[in-house]
Tab-separated table of C-alpha atoms in Angstrom:
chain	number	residue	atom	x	y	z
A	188	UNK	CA	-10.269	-50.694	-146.094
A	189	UNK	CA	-7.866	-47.876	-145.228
A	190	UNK	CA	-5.350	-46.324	-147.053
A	191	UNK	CA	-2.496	-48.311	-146.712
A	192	UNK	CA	-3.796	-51.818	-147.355
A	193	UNK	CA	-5.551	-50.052	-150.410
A	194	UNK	CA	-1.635	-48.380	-151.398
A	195	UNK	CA	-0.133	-52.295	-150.858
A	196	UNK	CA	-3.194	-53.805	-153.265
A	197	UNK	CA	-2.121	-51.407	-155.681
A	198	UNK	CA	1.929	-51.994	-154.990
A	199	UNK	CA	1.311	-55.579	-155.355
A	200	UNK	CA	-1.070	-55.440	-158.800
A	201	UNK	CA	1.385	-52.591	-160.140
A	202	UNK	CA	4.185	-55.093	-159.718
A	203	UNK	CA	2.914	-57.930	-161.859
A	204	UNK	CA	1.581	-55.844	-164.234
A	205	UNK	CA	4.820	-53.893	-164.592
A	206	UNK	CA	6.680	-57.012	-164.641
A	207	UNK	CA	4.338	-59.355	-166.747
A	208	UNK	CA	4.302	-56.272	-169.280
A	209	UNK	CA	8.183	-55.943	-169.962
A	210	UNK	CA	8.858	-59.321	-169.906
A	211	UNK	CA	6.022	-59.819	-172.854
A	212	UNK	CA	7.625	-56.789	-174.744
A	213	UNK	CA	11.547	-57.796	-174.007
A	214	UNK	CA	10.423	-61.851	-174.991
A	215	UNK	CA	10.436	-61.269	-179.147
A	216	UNK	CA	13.675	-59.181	-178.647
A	217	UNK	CA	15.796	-62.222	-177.119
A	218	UNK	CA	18.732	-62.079	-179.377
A	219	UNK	CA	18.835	-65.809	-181.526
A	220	UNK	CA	23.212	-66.383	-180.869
A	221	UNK	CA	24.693	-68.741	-178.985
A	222	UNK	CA	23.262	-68.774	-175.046
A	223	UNK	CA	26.939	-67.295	-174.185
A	224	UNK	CA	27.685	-64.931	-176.931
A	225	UNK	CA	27.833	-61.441	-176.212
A	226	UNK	CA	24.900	-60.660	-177.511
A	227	UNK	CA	22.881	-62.619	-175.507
A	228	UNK	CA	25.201	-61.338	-172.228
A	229	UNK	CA	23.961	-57.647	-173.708
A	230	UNK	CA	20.066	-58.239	-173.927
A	231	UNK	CA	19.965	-59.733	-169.690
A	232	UNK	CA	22.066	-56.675	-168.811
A	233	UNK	CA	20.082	-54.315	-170.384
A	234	UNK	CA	16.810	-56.413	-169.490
A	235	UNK	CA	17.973	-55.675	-165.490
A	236	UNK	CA	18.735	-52.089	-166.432
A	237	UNK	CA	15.528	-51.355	-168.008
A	238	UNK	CA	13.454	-53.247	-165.897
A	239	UNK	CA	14.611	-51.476	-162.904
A	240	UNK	CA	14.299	-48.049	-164.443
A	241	UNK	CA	10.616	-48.537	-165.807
A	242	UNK	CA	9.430	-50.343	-162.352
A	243	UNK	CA	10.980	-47.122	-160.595
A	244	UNK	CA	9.147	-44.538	-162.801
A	245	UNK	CA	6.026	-46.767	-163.207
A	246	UNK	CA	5.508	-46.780	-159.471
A	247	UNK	CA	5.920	-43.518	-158.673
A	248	UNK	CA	3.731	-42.532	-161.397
A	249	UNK	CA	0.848	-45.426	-160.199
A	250	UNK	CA	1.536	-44.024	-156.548
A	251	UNK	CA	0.553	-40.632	-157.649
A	252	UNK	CA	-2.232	-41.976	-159.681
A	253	UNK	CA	-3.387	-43.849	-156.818
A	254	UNK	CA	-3.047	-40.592	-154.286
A	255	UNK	CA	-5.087	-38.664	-156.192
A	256	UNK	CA	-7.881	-41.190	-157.233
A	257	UNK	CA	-8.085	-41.905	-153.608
A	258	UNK	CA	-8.651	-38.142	-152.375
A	259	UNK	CA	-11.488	-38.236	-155.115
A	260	UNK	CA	-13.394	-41.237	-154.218
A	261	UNK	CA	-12.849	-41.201	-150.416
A	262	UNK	CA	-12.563	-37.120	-149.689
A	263	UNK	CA	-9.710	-38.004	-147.494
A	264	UNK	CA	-6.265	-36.866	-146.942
A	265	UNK	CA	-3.328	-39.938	-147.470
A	266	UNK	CA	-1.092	-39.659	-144.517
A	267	UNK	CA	1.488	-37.349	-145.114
A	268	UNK	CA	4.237	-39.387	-142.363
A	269	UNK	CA	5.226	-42.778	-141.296
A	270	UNK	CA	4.702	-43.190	-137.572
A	271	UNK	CA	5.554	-46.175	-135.704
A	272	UNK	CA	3.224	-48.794	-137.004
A	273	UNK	CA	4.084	-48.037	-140.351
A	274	UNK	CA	8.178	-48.319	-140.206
A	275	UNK	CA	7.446	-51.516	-138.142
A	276	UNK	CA	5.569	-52.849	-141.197
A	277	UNK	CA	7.725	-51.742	-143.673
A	278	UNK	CA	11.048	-53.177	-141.453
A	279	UNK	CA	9.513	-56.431	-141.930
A	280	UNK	CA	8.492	-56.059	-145.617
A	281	UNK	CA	12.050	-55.214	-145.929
A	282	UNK	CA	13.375	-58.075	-144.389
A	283	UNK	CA	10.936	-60.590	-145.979
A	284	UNK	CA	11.976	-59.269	-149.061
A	285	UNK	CA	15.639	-59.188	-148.663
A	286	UNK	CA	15.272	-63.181	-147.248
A	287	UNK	CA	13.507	-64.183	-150.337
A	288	UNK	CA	15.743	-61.986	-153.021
A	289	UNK	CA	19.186	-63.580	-150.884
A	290	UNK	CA	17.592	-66.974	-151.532
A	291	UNK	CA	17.157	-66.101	-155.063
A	292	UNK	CA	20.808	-64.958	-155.733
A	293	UNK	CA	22.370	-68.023	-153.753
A	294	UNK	CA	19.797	-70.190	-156.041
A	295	UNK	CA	21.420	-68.276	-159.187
A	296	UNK	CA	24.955	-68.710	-158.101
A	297	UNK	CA	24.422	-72.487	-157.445
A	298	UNK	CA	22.775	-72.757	-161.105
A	299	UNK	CA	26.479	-71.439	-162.560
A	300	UNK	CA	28.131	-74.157	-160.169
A	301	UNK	CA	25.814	-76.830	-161.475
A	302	UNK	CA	26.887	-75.818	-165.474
A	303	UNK	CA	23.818	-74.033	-166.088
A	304	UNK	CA	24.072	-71.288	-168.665
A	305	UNK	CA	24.356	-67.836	-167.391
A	306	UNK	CA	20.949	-67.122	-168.828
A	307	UNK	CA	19.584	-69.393	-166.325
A	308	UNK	CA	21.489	-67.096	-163.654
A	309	UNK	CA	20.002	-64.063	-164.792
A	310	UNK	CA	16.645	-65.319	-165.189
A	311	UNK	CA	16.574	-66.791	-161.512
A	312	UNK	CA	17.994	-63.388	-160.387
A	313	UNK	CA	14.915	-61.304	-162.063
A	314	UNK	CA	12.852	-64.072	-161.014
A	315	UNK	CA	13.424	-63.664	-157.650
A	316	UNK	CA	13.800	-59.679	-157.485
A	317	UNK	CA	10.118	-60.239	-159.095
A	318	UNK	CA	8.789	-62.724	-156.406
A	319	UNK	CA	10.583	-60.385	-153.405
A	320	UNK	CA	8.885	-56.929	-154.890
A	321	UNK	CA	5.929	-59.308	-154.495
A	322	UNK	CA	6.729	-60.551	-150.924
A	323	UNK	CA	7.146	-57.029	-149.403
A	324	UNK	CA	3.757	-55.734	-151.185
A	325	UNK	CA	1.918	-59.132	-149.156
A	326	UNK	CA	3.899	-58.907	-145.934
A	327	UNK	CA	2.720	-55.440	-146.011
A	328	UNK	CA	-0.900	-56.411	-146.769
A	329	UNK	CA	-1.481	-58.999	-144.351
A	330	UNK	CA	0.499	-57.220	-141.355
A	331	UNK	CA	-1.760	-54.122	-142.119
A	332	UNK	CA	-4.883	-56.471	-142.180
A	333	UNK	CA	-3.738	-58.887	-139.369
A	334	UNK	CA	-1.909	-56.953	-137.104
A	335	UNK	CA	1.906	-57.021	-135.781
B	290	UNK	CA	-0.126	-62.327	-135.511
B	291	UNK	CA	-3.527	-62.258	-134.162
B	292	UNK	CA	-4.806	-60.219	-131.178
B	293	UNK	CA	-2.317	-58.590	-128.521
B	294	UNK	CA	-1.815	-59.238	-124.983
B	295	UNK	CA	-1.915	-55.675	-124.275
B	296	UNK	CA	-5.519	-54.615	-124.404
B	297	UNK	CA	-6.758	-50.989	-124.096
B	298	UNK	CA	-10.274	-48.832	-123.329
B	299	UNK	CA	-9.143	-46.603	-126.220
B	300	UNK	CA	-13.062	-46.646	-127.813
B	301	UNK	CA	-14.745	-46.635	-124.646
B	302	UNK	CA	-12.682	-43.943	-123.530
B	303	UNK	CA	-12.982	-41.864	-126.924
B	304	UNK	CA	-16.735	-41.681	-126.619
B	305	UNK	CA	-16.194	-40.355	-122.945
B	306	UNK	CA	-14.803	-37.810	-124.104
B	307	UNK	CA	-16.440	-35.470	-126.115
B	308	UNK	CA	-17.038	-38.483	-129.062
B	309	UNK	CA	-13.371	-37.837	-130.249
B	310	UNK	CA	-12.598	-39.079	-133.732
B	311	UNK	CA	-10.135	-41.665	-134.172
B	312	UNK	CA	-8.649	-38.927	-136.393
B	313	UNK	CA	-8.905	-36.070	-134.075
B	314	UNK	CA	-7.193	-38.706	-131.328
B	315	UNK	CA	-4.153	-39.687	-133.908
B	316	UNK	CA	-3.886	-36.075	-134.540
B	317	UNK	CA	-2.980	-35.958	-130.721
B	318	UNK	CA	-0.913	-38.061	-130.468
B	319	UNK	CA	1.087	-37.478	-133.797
B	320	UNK	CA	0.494	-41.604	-135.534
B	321	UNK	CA	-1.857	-41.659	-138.403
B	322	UNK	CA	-5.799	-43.138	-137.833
B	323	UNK	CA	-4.703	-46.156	-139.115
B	324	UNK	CA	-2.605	-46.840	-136.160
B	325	UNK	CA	-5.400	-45.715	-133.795
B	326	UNK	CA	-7.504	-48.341	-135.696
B	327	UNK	CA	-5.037	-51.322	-135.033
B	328	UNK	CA	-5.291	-50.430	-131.277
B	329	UNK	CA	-8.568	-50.334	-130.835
B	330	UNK	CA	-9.088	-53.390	-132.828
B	331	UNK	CA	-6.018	-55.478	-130.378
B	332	UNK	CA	-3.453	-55.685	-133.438
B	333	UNK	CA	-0.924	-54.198	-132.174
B	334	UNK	CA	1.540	-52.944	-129.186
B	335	UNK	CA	1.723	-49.811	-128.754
B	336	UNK	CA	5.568	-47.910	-127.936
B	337	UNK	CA	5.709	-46.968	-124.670
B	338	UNK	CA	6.205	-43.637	-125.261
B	339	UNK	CA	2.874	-43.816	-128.029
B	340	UNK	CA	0.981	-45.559	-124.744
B	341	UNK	CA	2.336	-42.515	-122.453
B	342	UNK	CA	1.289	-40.190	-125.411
B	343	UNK	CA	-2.428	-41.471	-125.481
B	344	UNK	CA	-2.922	-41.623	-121.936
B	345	UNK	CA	-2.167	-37.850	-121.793
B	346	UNK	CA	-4.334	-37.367	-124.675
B	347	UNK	CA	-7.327	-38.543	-122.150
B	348	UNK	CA	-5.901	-37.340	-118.560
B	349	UNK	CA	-5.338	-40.241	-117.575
B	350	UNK	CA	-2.577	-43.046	-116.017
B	351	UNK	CA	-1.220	-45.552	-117.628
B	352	UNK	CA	-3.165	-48.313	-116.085
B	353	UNK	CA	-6.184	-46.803	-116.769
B	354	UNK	CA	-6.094	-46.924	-120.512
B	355	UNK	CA	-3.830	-50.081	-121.104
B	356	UNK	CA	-4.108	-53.132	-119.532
B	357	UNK	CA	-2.356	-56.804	-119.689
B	358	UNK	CA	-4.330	-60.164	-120.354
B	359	UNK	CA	-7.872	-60.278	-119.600
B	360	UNK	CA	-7.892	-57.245	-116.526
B	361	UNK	CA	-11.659	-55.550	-117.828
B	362	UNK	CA	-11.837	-52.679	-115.194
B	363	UNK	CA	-13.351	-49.818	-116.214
């Protein structure tokens, strides 16, 4: 296996872990008002915040991790540039990803239009930034595995 | 995905000369030996510029190294 399907393995376990993780520690912590107080408004803001600041430091730090468990174990160098294989992968990890995260947010507008609490918005909204972290990391995989 | 309709002698043509690495031929050619492992295995298209770029890594045309369907020469 070579070093970037190994680096997308670890992108996509580091995801759900990082996810799966906050969302046990931020679950006891849901505040017990009203589903539109202010309050409640408060906790999904600062749920999105957070999230996206721990996933960012979490990843670089596993990235690192992973750079320099790899040199170990396989005496190898990573790649220190992207040449034209890899930007062709990673355009169309982008664009999976963006698809599936613009699906998500249209999804979350239409819950607001169908009367849903806006708890259901934000949760459909993390929900699918989760599932289009999760896309790239796979679009990656298999288009390093498979081919383009 | 699956395989590409532009084939290549890229392995035959490494051992011909001088038993060059995969990494010693991506160092060439400036892509990584991943890339040089995609070719080699029919997963993928190479630029035409990257195509150019190998050929002049072996001293040879175009034609020579890449070819279109099922053409085996060589």
């Amino acid at each position: 296996m070579t070093y970037q399907e190994k680096k997308s393995i670890v992108s996509l376990i580091s995801a759900i872990l990082i996810f799966g993780s906050f969302c046990l520690y931020m679950y006891p912590q849901h505040p017990q008002g009203g589903l539109e107080s202010i309050e409640t408004l408060r906790f999904w803001g600062s749920f999105v915040v957070v999230l996206t600041l721990v996933s960012i430091v979490a990843h670089i730090f596993i990235s690192i991790i992973f750079n320099i468990v790899f040199r170990i174990t396989t005496r190898e160098k990573e790649p220190t540039f992207a040449d034209e294989l890899d930007k062709l992968i990673d355009l169309k990890a982008n664009r999976n990803s963006f698809f599936v995260f613009v699906l998500g947010f249209l999804l979350a507008m239409g819950s607001l239009v169908v009367y849903q609490p806006s708890q259901v918005m934000f949760m459909i909204m993390i929900t699918s930034g989760f599932i289009s972290d999760v896309t790239g990391s796979v679009t990656k995989l298999y288009h390093y595995r498979r081919g383009v | 995905m699956g395989k590409s309709l532009v084939d290549n002698h890229i392995r035959k043509l490494r051992f011909t000369h001088d038993e060059m690495t995969q990494q010693q031929l991506a160092d060439k050619v400036g892509v990584t030996r991943q890339t040089i492992v995609a070719l080699e295995k029919g997963n993928y298209s190479p630029s035409l510029e990257l195509a150019f770029r190998i050929a002049h890594a072996f001293d040879l045309p175009l034609e020579e190294v890449f070819f279109y369907g099922d053409n085996t020469k060589l």
